CSV table of C-alpha atoms in Angstrom, one decimal:
chain,number,residue,atom,x,y,z
A,1,MET,CA,0.0,0.0,0.0
A,2,THR,CA,1.3,3.5,-0.9
A,3,ASN,CA,0.0,6.7,0.6
A,4,SER,CA,1.2,10.2,-0.2
A,5,PHE,CA,0.6,13.2,1.9
A,6,THR,CA,1.8,16.8,1.9
A,7,PRO,CA,2.7,17.9,5.5
A,8,GLY,CA,0.3,20.5,6.6
A,9,ARG,CA,-2.7,19.3,4.7
A,10,ARG,CA,-5.9,18.7,6.7
A,11,SER,CA,-5.6,14.9,6.3
A,12,PHE,CA,-2.4,14.9,8.4
A,13,ALA,CA,-3.0,18.0,10.6
A,14,LYS,CA,-4.6,16.2,13.5
A,15,GLY,CA,-1.6,13.9,14.0
A,16,SER,CA,1.2,16.3,13.4
A,17,LEU,CA,0.2,20.0,13.7
A,18,ALA,CA,-1.4,20.0,17.1
A,19,GLY,CA,1.9,20.0,18.9
A,20,ALA,CA,3.8,22.1,16.4
A,21,ALA,CA,3.7,25.3,18.5
A,22,ALA,CA,4.8,23.5,21.6
A,23,LEU,CA,7.5,21.7,19.7
A,24,PHE,CA,9.4,24.8,18.9
A,25,LEU,CA,8.5,26.8,22.0
A,26,THR,CA,11.9,26.3,23.5
A,27,THR,CA,13.8,26.6,20.2
A,28,ALA,CA,14.5,29.3,17.6
A,29,ALA,CA,11.6,29.8,15.2
A,30,PRO,CA,12.2,27.4,12.4
A,31,GLY,CA,13.7,29.1,9.4
A,32,SER,CA,15.1,31.9,11.5
A,33,ALA,CA,18.5,31.9,13.1
A,34,SER,CA,18.6,32.8,16.7
A,35,ALA,CA,21.2,34.9,18.6
A,36,SER,CA,24.8,34.4,17.7
A,37,GLY,CA,27.1,32.1,19.7
A,38,ARG,CA,30.5,33.0,21.0
A,39,SER,CA,32.0,32.6,17.6
A,40,GLY,CA,29.6,35.2,16.1
A,41,ALA,CA,28.0,32.4,14.0
A,42,PRO,CA,24.2,31.9,14.3
A,43,LEU,CA,23.2,29.7,17.2
A,44,LEU,CA,21.4,26.7,15.6
A,45,ARG,CA,18.7,25.0,17.7
A,46,LEU,CA,17.1,21.6,17.6
A,47,PRO,CA,13.4,21.2,18.2
A,48,ALA,CA,12.3,20.1,21.7
A,49,PRO,CA,10.8,16.6,22.2
A,50,THR,CA,7.1,16.4,22.7
A,51,GLY,CA,6.7,13.4,24.9
A,52,PRO,CA,6.0,13.4,28.7
A,53,TYR,CA,9.4,12.3,29.9
A,54,PRO,CA,12.8,14.0,30.1
A,55,VAL,CA,15.6,12.1,28.3
A,56,GLY,CA,18.9,10.9,29.7
A,57,ALA,CA,21.9,10.0,27.5
A,58,ARG,CA,24.8,7.6,27.9
A,59,VAL,CA,27.6,7.0,25.4
A,60,LEU,CA,29.0,3.5,25.0
A,61,HIS,CA,32.1,2.1,23.2
A,62,LEU,CA,31.4,-1.4,21.9
A,63,VAL,CA,34.2,-3.6,20.6
A,64,ASP,CA,33.5,-6.7,18.4
A,65,ARG,CA,36.6,-8.8,18.6
A,66,SER,CA,35.3,-11.4,16.1
A,67,ARG,CA,35.6,-9.0,13.1
A,68,ASN,CA,38.3,-6.9,11.6
A,69,ASP,CA,37.5,-3.4,10.6
A,70,PRO,CA,36.4,-3.4,6.9
A,71,TRP,CA,37.9,0.0,6.0
A,72,GLU,CA,41.3,0.0,7.8
A,73,PRO,CA,43.3,-3.3,7.9
A,74,ARG,CA,45.4,-2.0,10.8
A,75,ILE,CA,42.4,-2.1,13.1
A,76,ASP,CA,42.1,-5.7,14.1
A,77,VAL,CA,38.6,-5.3,15.7
A,78,ARG,CA,35.4,-3.7,14.8
A,79,GLU,CA,34.5,-0.7,17.1
A,80,LEU,CA,31.2,1.1,17.4
A,81,MET,CA,30.2,4.2,19.3
A,82,VAL,CA,26.5,4.3,20.4
A,83,THR,CA,24.3,6.6,22.4
A,84,VAL,CA,21.6,5.1,24.6
A,85,LEU,CA,18.7,7.5,25.2
A,86,ARG,CA,16.2,6.6,27.9
A,87,PRO,CA,13.2,8.2,29.6
A,88,ALA,CA,14.7,9.8,32.7
A,89,VAL,CA,13.7,10.7,36.2
A,90,PRO,CA,12.8,14.4,36.3
A,91,GLY,CA,15.3,16.6,38.3
A,92,PRO,CA,17.5,19.6,38.0
A,93,GLY,CA,21.3,19.8,37.6
A,94,PHE,CA,21.8,17.6,34.5
A,95,LEU,CA,23.5,19.3,31.6
A,96,ARG,CA,22.2,19.1,28.1
A,97,VAL,CA,24.3,17.0,25.7
A,98,PRO,CA,25.8,18.9,22.8
A,99,GLN,CA,25.0,17.5,19.3
A,100,LEU,CA,28.7,17.5,18.5
A,101,THR,CA,31.7,17.6,20.9
A,102,PRO,CA,34.3,20.3,20.1
A,103,GLY,CA,36.6,17.7,18.6
A,104,ALA,CA,33.9,16.2,16.4
A,105,ALA,CA,32.6,19.6,15.4
A,106,LYS,CA,36.1,20.7,14.3
A,107,GLU,CA,36.3,17.7,11.9
A,108,PHE,CA,32.7,18.1,10.8
A,109,ALA,CA,33.3,21.7,9.9
A,110,VAL,CA,35.8,20.6,7.3
A,111,LEU,CA,33.8,17.6,6.0
A,112,ALA,CA,30.2,19.1,6.0
A,113,HIS,CA,30.5,20.8,2.7
A,114,LEU,CA,32.2,17.8,1.1
A,115,ILE,CA,29.6,15.3,2.3
A,116,HIS,CA,26.6,17.7,1.6
A,117,PRO,CA,27.7,20.2,-1.0
A,118,HIS,CA,24.8,22.5,-0.2
A,119,LEU,CA,26.0,23.1,3.4
A,120,PRO,CA,28.1,26.2,4.0
A,121,GLU,CA,31.9,25.9,3.9
A,122,ALA,CA,32.3,28.3,6.8
A,123,GLY,CA,30.3,30.4,9.2
A,124,VAL,CA,28.8,27.7,11.4
A,125,ASP,CA,29.7,26.9,15.0
A,126,TRP,CA,28.7,23.2,14.9
A,127,ALA,CA,29.8,22.7,18.5
A,128,ALA,CA,27.3,25.2,19.8
A,129,THR,CA,24.1,23.2,19.2
A,130,LEU,CA,22.6,21.4,22.2
A,131,THR,CA,20.3,18.4,22.1
A,132,HIS,CA,17.4,18.0,24.5
A,133,SER,CA,19.0,15.0,26.2
A,134,ARG,CA,20.8,15.3,29.5
A,135,THR,CA,24.0,13.6,30.7
A,136,GLY,CA,23.8,11.7,34.0
A,137,ALA,CA,20.0,11.8,34.3
A,138,PRO,CA,19.0,8.5,36.0
A,139,PRO,CA,16.7,6.4,33.8
A,140,LEU,CA,13.1,5.6,34.9
A,141,PRO,CA,12.9,2.1,36.4
A,142,GLY,CA,11.5,-0.8,34.4
A,143,ARG,CA,12.1,-2.5,31.1
A,144,ARG,CA,11.1,-0.6,28.0
A,145,PRO,CA,11.0,-1.6,24.3
A,146,VAL,CA,14.2,-0.8,22.4
A,147,LEU,CA,14.6,1.0,19.1
A,148,ILE,CA,17.9,1.1,17.2
A,149,TYR,CA,18.8,3.9,14.7
A,150,SER,CA,21.3,3.6,11.8
A,151,PRO,CA,22.1,7.0,10.1
A,152,GLY,CA,22.6,7.7,6.4
A,153,GLY,CA,25.8,7.0,4.5
A,154,GLY,CA,28.4,9.5,5.4
A,155,ASP,CA,26.4,10.8,8.3
A,156,ALA,CA,27.0,10.3,12.0
A,157,ARG,CA,24.5,9.2,14.6
A,158,THR,CA,24.4,12.7,16.0
A,159,MET,CA,22.5,14.0,13.0
A,160,GLY,CA,19.5,11.8,14.0
A,161,SER,CA,19.4,13.2,17.5
A,162,SER,CA,16.0,15.1,17.4
A,163,LEU,CA,13.9,12.1,16.3
A,164,ALA,CA,15.7,9.7,18.6
A,165,ILE,CA,15.2,12.0,21.6
A,166,ASP,CA,11.6,12.5,20.8
A,167,LEU,CA,11.0,8.8,20.6
A,168,ALA,CA,12.7,8.3,24.0
A,169,SER,CA,10.5,11.1,25.5
A,170,TYR,CA,7.5,8.9,24.8
A,171,GLY,CA,9.0,5.9,26.7
A,172,TRP,CA,11.2,3.9,24.3
A,173,THR,CA,14.8,3.3,24.9
A,174,VAL,CA,16.6,4.4,21.7
A,175,VAL,CA,20.1,3.3,20.7
A,176,THR,CA,21.7,5.4,18.0
A,177,VAL,CA,24.7,3.7,16.2
A,178,ASP,CA,27.7,5.1,14.4
A,179,HIS,CA,29.3,3.1,11.7
A,180,PRO,CA,33.0,4.1,11.8
A,181,GLY,CA,34.8,4.5,8.5
A,182,ASP,CA,31.4,5.3,6.9
A,183,ALA,CA,30.2,8.0,9.3
A,184,SER,CA,31.5,11.6,8.7
A,185,GLU,CA,33.3,11.5,12.1
A,186,VAL,CA,33.3,9.3,15.1
A,187,GLU,CA,34.9,10.2,18.4
A,188,PHE,CA,36.3,7.3,20.5
A,189,PRO,CA,37.4,7.4,24.1
A,190,ASP,CA,41.1,7.1,23.1
A,191,GLU,CA,43.4,6.4,20.2
A,192,ARG,CA,44.1,2.9,18.8
A,193,PRO,CA,46.7,1.5,16.4
A,194,GLY,CA,45.4,2.3,12.9
A,195,ARG,CA,43.2,5.2,13.9
A,196,ASP,CA,43.1,8.5,15.7
A,197,ARG,CA,40.8,9.4,18.5
A,198,ILE,CA,38.4,11.0,16.0
A,199,ARG,CA,38.0,8.9,12.9
A,200,THR,CA,36.7,10.4,9.7
A,201,THR,CA,34.9,8.9,6.8
A,202,GLU,CA,36.5,6.7,4.1
A,203,LEU,CA,33.7,7.3,1.7
A,204,ARG,CA,34.2,9.4,-1.4
A,205,PRO,CA,31.7,10.9,-3.9
A,206,ASP,CA,32.5,8.4,-6.6
A,207,LEU,CA,31.0,5.5,-4.6
A,208,ASP,CA,31.3,2.2,-6.6
A,209,ALA,CA,29.3,-1.0,-6.4
A,210,ALA,CA,31.8,-2.9,-4.3
A,211,THR,CA,32.1,-0.1,-1.7
A,212,PHE,CA,28.3,0.3,-1.4
A,213,ARG,CA,28.1,-3.5,-0.9
A,214,THR,CA,30.7,-3.2,1.9
A,215,VAL,CA,28.7,-0.3,3.5
A,216,ILE,CA,25.5,-2.3,3.7
A,217,ASP,CA,27.0,-5.6,4.7
A,218,THR,CA,29.1,-3.9,7.4
A,219,ARG,CA,26.0,-2.0,8.7
A,220,VAL,CA,23.9,-5.1,9.0
A,221,ALA,CA,26.7,-6.8,10.9
A,222,ASP,CA,27.1,-3.8,13.1
A,223,LEU,CA,23.4,-3.8,14.0
A,224,ARG,CA,23.4,-7.5,14.8
A,225,PHE,CA,26.4,-7.0,17.0
A,226,VAL,CA,24.7,-4.2,18.9
A,227,LEU,CA,21.9,-6.7,19.7
A,228,ASP,CA,24.5,-9.2,20.9
A,229,ALA,CA,26.5,-6.7,22.9
A,230,LEU,CA,23.5,-5.2,24.7
A,231,GLY,CA,21.7,-8.5,25.1
A,232,LEU,CA,18.6,-7.3,23.2
A,233,ASP,CA,15.7,-9.3,21.8
A,234,ARG,CA,12.5,-8.2,20.1
A,235,VAL,CA,13.6,-4.7,19.1
A,236,GLY,CA,12.5,-2.2,16.5
A,237,VAL,CA,15.0,-0.7,14.0
A,238,TYR,CA,14.9,2.4,11.9
A,239,GLY,CA,17.4,4.0,9.6
A,240,HIS,CA,17.9,6.8,7.0
A,241,SER,CA,19.2,6.3,3.5
A,242,ALA,CA,22.0,3.6,3.7
A,243,GLY,CA,20.8,3.1,7.3
A,244,GLY,CA,17.3,2.4,5.9
A,245,THR,CA,18.7,-0.1,3.5
A,246,ALA,CA,20.6,-1.8,6.3
A,247,VAL,CA,17.7,-2.0,8.8
A,248,ALA,CA,15.4,-3.5,6.1
A,249,GLN,CA,18.0,-6.2,5.3
A,250,ALA,CA,18.7,-6.7,9.1
A,251,LEU,CA,15.0,-7.3,9.6
A,252,HIS,CA,15.3,-10.1,7.0
A,253,GLU,CA,18.3,-11.7,8.6
A,254,ASP,CA,17.6,-11.5,12.3
A,255,ARG,CA,14.4,-12.7,14.0
A,256,ARG,CA,15.2,-10.6,17.0
A,257,ILE,CA,14.1,-7.6,15.0
A,258,ALA,CA,10.3,-7.3,15.3
A,259,ALA,CA,9.7,-4.2,13.1
A,260,ALA,CA,11.6,-1.8,10.9
A,261,VAL,CA,11.3,1.7,9.3
A,262,ASN,CA,13.3,2.4,6.2
A,263,LEU,CA,13.6,6.1,5.7
A,264,GLU,CA,14.3,6.4,2.0
A,265,GLY,CA,17.0,3.7,1.6
A,266,TYR,CA,17.3,1.7,-1.6
A,267,LEU,CA,16.6,-2.0,-1.5
A,268,ASP,CA,19.2,-3.0,-4.1
A,269,GLN,CA,22.9,-2.8,-4.8
A,270,LEU,CA,24.4,-0.2,-7.2
A,271,ASP,CA,24.6,-2.9,-9.9
A,272,GLY,CA,20.9,-3.4,-9.7
A,273,GLU,CA,20.9,-6.7,-7.7
A,274,LEU,CA,17.9,-6.7,-5.4
A,275,LEU,CA,18.6,-7.3,-1.7
A,276,PRO,CA,17.3,-10.6,-0.3
A,277,VAL,CA,14.6,-8.7,1.7
A,278,ALA,CA,13.3,-7.3,-1.6
A,279,ARG,CA,13.5,-10.6,-3.5
A,280,GLN,CA,11.9,-12.7,-0.8
A,281,GLY,CA,9.7,-10.3,1.2
A,282,THR,CA,9.2,-10.2,5.0
A,283,ASP,CA,6.6,-11.5,7.5
A,284,ARG,CA,7.3,-8.7,10.0
A,285,PRO,CA,6.1,-5.1,9.8
A,286,LEU,CA,8.2,-2.8,7.6
A,287,LEU,CA,7.5,0.8,6.7
A,288,LEU,CA,9.0,2.4,3.6
A,289,ALA,CA,8.9,6.2,4.0
A,290,GLY,CA,10.1,8.5,1.2
A,291,THR,CA,9.9,12.0,-0.2
A,292,ASP,CA,8.8,13.4,-3.5
A,293,GLY,CA,12.0,15.3,-3.8
A,294,PHE,CA,14.2,12.2,-3.8
A,295,ARG,CA,11.9,9.6,-5.5
A,296,ASP,CA,13.5,8.1,-8.5
A,297,ALA,CA,13.3,5.0,-10.7
A,298,ARG,CA,15.7,3.0,-8.5
A,299,ILE,CA,13.6,3.6,-5.4
A,300,ASP,CA,10.4,2.7,-7.2
A,301,ARG,CA,11.9,-0.5,-8.7
A,302,SER,CA,13.5,-1.8,-5.5
A,303,TRP,CA,10.6,-0.9,-3.2
A,304,ALA,CA,8.0,-2.3,-5.7
A,305,ALA,CA,9.8,-5.6,-5.7
A,306,LEU,CA,9.3,-5.9,-1.9
A,307,LEU,CA,5.7,-4.6,-2.0
A,308,ALA,CA,4.9,-7.3,-4.6
A,309,HIS,CA,5.2,-9.9,-1.9
A,310,ALA,CA,2.3,-10.6,0.4
A,311,GLY,CA,3.4,-9.2,3.8
A,312,PRO,CA,3.0,-6.3,6.3
A,313,VAL,CA,4.8,-3.7,4.2
A,314,THR,CA,3.5,-0.2,3.8
A,315,ARG,CA,4.8,2.7,1.7
A,316,ARG,CA,4.3,6.4,2.6
A,317,GLN,CA,5.5,9.5,0.9
A,318,LEU,CA,5.9,13.0,2.3
A,319,ASP,CA,5.4,15.6,-0.4
A,320,ASP,CA,7.1,19.0,-0.7
A,321,THR,CA,10.1,17.5,1.1
A,322,ALA,CA,13.5,16.0,0.2
A,323,HIS,CA,15.9,13.3,1.4
A,324,TRP,CA,17.4,14.8,4.6
A,325,VAL,CA,14.0,15.8,6.1
A,326,PHE,CA,14.2,12.6,8.1
A,327,THR,CA,17.3,14.0,10.0
A,328,ASP,CA,18.3,17.0,12.1
A,329,TYR,CA,18.9,18.9,8.9
A,330,ALA,CA,15.1,19.3,8.7
A,331,ALA,CA,15.4,21.9,11.5
A,332,LEU,CA,19.0,23.1,10.9
A,333,VAL,CA,19.0,23.8,7.2
A,334,PRO,CA,16.1,26.3,7.2
A,335,GLN,CA,18.0,28.2,10.0
A,336,LEU,CA,21.2,28.2,7.8
A,337,HIS,CA,19.1,29.5,4.9
A,338,GLN,CA,17.6,32.3,7.0
A,339,ALA,CA,21.1,33.3,8.2
A,340,GLY,CA,22.2,33.7,4.6
A,341,LEU,CA,24.5,30.7,4.8
A,342,MET,CA,22.6,28.6,2.3
A,343,THR,CA,20.6,29.3,-0.9
A,344,ALA,CA,16.9,28.6,-1.2
A,345,ALA,CA,17.8,26.0,-3.9
A,346,GLY,CA,20.2,24.3,-1.5
A,347,ARG,CA,17.6,24.2,1.2
A,348,ALA,CA,15.0,22.7,-1.2
A,349,ALA,CA,17.5,20.1,-2.4
A,350,MET,CA,18.3,18.9,1.1
A,351,VAL,CA,15.0,19.1,3.0
A,352,GLY,CA,12.4,20.5,0.6
A,353,ARG,CA,10.4,23.8,0.8
A,354,ALA,CA,7.9,22.8,3.5
A,355,ASP,CA,8.1,24.5,6.8
A,356,PRO,CA,10.0,22.6,9.5
A,357,ARG,CA,7.2,23.5,12.0
A,358,VAL,CA,5.2,21.0,9.9
A,359,THR,CA,7.8,18.5,8.6
A,360,VAL,CA,9.4,17.8,11.9
A,361,PRO,CA,6.2,16.8,13.6
A,362,ALA,CA,5.1,14.9,10.5
A,363,VAL,CA,8.2,12.7,10.5
A,364,ARG,CA,8.0,12.2,14.2
A,365,HIS,CA,4.4,11.2,14.1
A,366,LEU,CA,5.0,8.8,11.2
A,367,VAL,CA,7.8,6.9,12.9
A,368,ARG,CA,6.3,7.1,16.4
A,369,SER,CA,2.8,5.8,15.3
A,370,PHE,CA,4.4,2.9,13.5
A,371,PHE,CA,6.3,1.7,16.6
A,372,ALA,CA,3.4,2.4,18.9
A,373,ARG,CA,1.5,-0.2,16.9
A,374,HIS,CA,4.2,-2.8,16.6
A,375,LEU,CA,6.4,-2.2,19.7
A,376,PRO,CA,4.1,-0.4,22.2
A,377,ILE,CA,5.3,1.0,25.4
C-alpha cells in the first residue's frame, strides 16, 4: 500500500500539527537563526521533544573482537560508538548534551560541505548546538521496548538526535549507532593502532558498487552486533538512506528484530541486484517512508519488488520535502538558509520547501505511530 501526503494538509493535521507550536516553544523559530554564539555564528537550535518524559543520554564504546574493521586493515577489531537514550527521572542539575563535541565539530566543519555540498563551507559553529537529552540523568525504572537507529551513509548518529530523543521522550529506549569508516566523524574514548581518537569517513563521492556493498554488509553486521552486545531481543530498528537499506536487510536476517522503518533507503545494490529482503519479502512489519524530492526509478523499482510480496509492508510519501527531512537537517537547514549561509535552492534540495514546523512533527508522528502499533510502550 502506498500513501502520499503533503505535510500540513488537513488529512495529516490532527496527527502532526497539534503539537507544532509546543515543539518549537523552547527553540528558535524554524527558518530563523537565533542569537549568535560566542564565535559570532548563528546559534542553531534543535526542536524540543514532545513526549511526557525528560531524556537521559549515555555513550557506550562497543568492541567486536570477532571482526576486523572493513575499512582499515590495521584495526584488528570492529569498534562502534553508540548513544543510549532513555526516559529519565525528572530533576535539576543535569547538563544538556551537545549535538557534537568540540573535537567532532572541528572535523565536521571541514567535512560538512564535502559530504553535503549545499551546506556552507564556513560560518557555522557546529559545536554550539545542544540536544534535548541530559547527561547523568537517571533512567526511569522498568524495562522498555528498544529501538535502534542507523544513520545515512556519510552521516554520524548525531544528525539523528532530534527524532531519537523525541521517541525516548515517549517511553522507548533508543540506541543510535555510528558506523566508523562510513560516518562523517566518530569520536572514540582514546586512540588505537590504525586510527586517531576522532576517525573520519573513508567514503568518497565516486562510490562504486563494491564499496556500497561493503557499506550495507558492514552496517547489517554492526546492527546485529549491537543486539548481541547489549543482550537485546524483540527490538525495532529504523534508519535513514543507507541506514534504511541496512535496517530492512537486518530485519530479513535477524528474527530478534520485530519491526523496521526504512527512511528512504534503496533495496538493491548499485549494480541493480535486489537485496534478499526485496527478493523474498518479509513476514514482519516494515514501513517504507520516502519523499517526493528524492523519489527516482531506483527507489520505485526496488521498493516495488518488496511490495509485490504478500506481507505487512507499507509505503508512505511526504510531499514538498526532500531526502534529509528525516534527519536533524530538517530543522537546521532552514536556519542556515535564514542566516544567509545557504541558498533557497540548497535548502530545497536537502529538505524541501515545506516549513519545519510542519515537517518535523510529520516525520516524528510517522515513525512514532508505527512503533506504537508494533512495539508499544
